[in-house]
GROMACS .gro file of C-alpha atoms in nm:
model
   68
    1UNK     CA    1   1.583   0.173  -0.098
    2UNK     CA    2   1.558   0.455   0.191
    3UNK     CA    3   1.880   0.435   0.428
    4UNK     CA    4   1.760   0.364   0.742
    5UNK     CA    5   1.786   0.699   0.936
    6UNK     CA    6   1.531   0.822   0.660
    7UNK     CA    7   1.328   0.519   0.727
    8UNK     CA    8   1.330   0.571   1.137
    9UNK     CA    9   1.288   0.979   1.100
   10UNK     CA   10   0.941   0.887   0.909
   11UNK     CA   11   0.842   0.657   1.149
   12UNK     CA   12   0.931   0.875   1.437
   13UNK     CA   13   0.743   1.128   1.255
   14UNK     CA   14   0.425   0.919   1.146
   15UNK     CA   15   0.435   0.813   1.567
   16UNK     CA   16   0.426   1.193   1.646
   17UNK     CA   17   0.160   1.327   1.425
   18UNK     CA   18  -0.126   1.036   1.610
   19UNK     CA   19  -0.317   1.087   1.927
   20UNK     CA   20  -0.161   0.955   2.250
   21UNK     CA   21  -0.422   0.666   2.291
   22UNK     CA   22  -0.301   0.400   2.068
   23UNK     CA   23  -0.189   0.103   2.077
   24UNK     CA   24   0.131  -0.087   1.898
   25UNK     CA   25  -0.147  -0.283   1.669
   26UNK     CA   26  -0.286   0.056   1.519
   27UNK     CA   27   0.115   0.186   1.491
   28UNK     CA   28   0.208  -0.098   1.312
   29UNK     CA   29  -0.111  -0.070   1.103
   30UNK     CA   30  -0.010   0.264   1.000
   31UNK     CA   31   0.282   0.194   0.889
   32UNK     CA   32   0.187  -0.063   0.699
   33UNK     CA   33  -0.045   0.152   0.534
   34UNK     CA   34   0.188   0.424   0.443
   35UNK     CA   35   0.475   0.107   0.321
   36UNK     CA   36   0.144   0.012   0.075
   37UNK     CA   37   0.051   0.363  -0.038
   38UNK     CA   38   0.400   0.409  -0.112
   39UNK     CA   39   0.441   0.109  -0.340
   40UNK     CA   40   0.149   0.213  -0.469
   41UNK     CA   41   0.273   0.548  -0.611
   42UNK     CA   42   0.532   0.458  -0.730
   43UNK     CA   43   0.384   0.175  -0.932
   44UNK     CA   44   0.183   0.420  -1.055
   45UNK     CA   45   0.467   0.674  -1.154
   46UNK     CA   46   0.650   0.434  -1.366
   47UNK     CA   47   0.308   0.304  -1.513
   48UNK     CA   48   0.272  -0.065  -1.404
   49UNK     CA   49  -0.103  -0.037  -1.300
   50UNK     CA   50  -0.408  -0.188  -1.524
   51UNK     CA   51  -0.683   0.021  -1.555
   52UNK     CA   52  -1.029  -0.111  -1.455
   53UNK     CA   53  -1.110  -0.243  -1.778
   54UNK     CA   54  -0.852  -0.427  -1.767
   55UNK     CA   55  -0.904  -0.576  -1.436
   56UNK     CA   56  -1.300  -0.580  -1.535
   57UNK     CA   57  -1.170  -0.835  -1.830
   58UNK     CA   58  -0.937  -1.017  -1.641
   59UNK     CA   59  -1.231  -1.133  -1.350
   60UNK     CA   60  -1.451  -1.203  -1.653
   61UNK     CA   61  -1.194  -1.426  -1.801
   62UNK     CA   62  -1.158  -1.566  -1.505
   63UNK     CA   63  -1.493  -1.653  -1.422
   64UNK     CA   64  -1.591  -1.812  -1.703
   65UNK     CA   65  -1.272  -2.019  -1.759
   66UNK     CA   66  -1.404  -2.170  -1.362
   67UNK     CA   67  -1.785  -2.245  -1.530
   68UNK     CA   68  -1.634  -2.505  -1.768
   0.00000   0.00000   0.00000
């Protein structure tokens, strides 16, 4: 887990880098998106992610267990 002086120098930094018309809904959007982009990556780095075939078998399971 960041401290949070990391955690308020990215936000402070994220804030910075967008255009001056915005609006605290589209701020707290981007953070959001750069909180699930992180977990993201790192999910991927220590390999708990299914590949699409996976996922492509699961939603076929899935559907035909409903069709019963």
């Amino acid at each position: 887990m960041k401290n949070m002086s990391v955690v308020k120098k990215e936000a402070k930094e994220l804030i910075d880098r967008l255009p001056d018309k915005i609006t605290r809904d589209d701020i707290i959007y981007e953070l959001y998106v750069k909180k699930k982009l992180e977990v993201a990556l790192k999910a991927t780095k220590e390999g708990k992610v299914e590949s699409h075939e996976e996922i492509k078998k699961r939603f076929i399971y899935n559907c035909a267990c409903r069709e019963i």
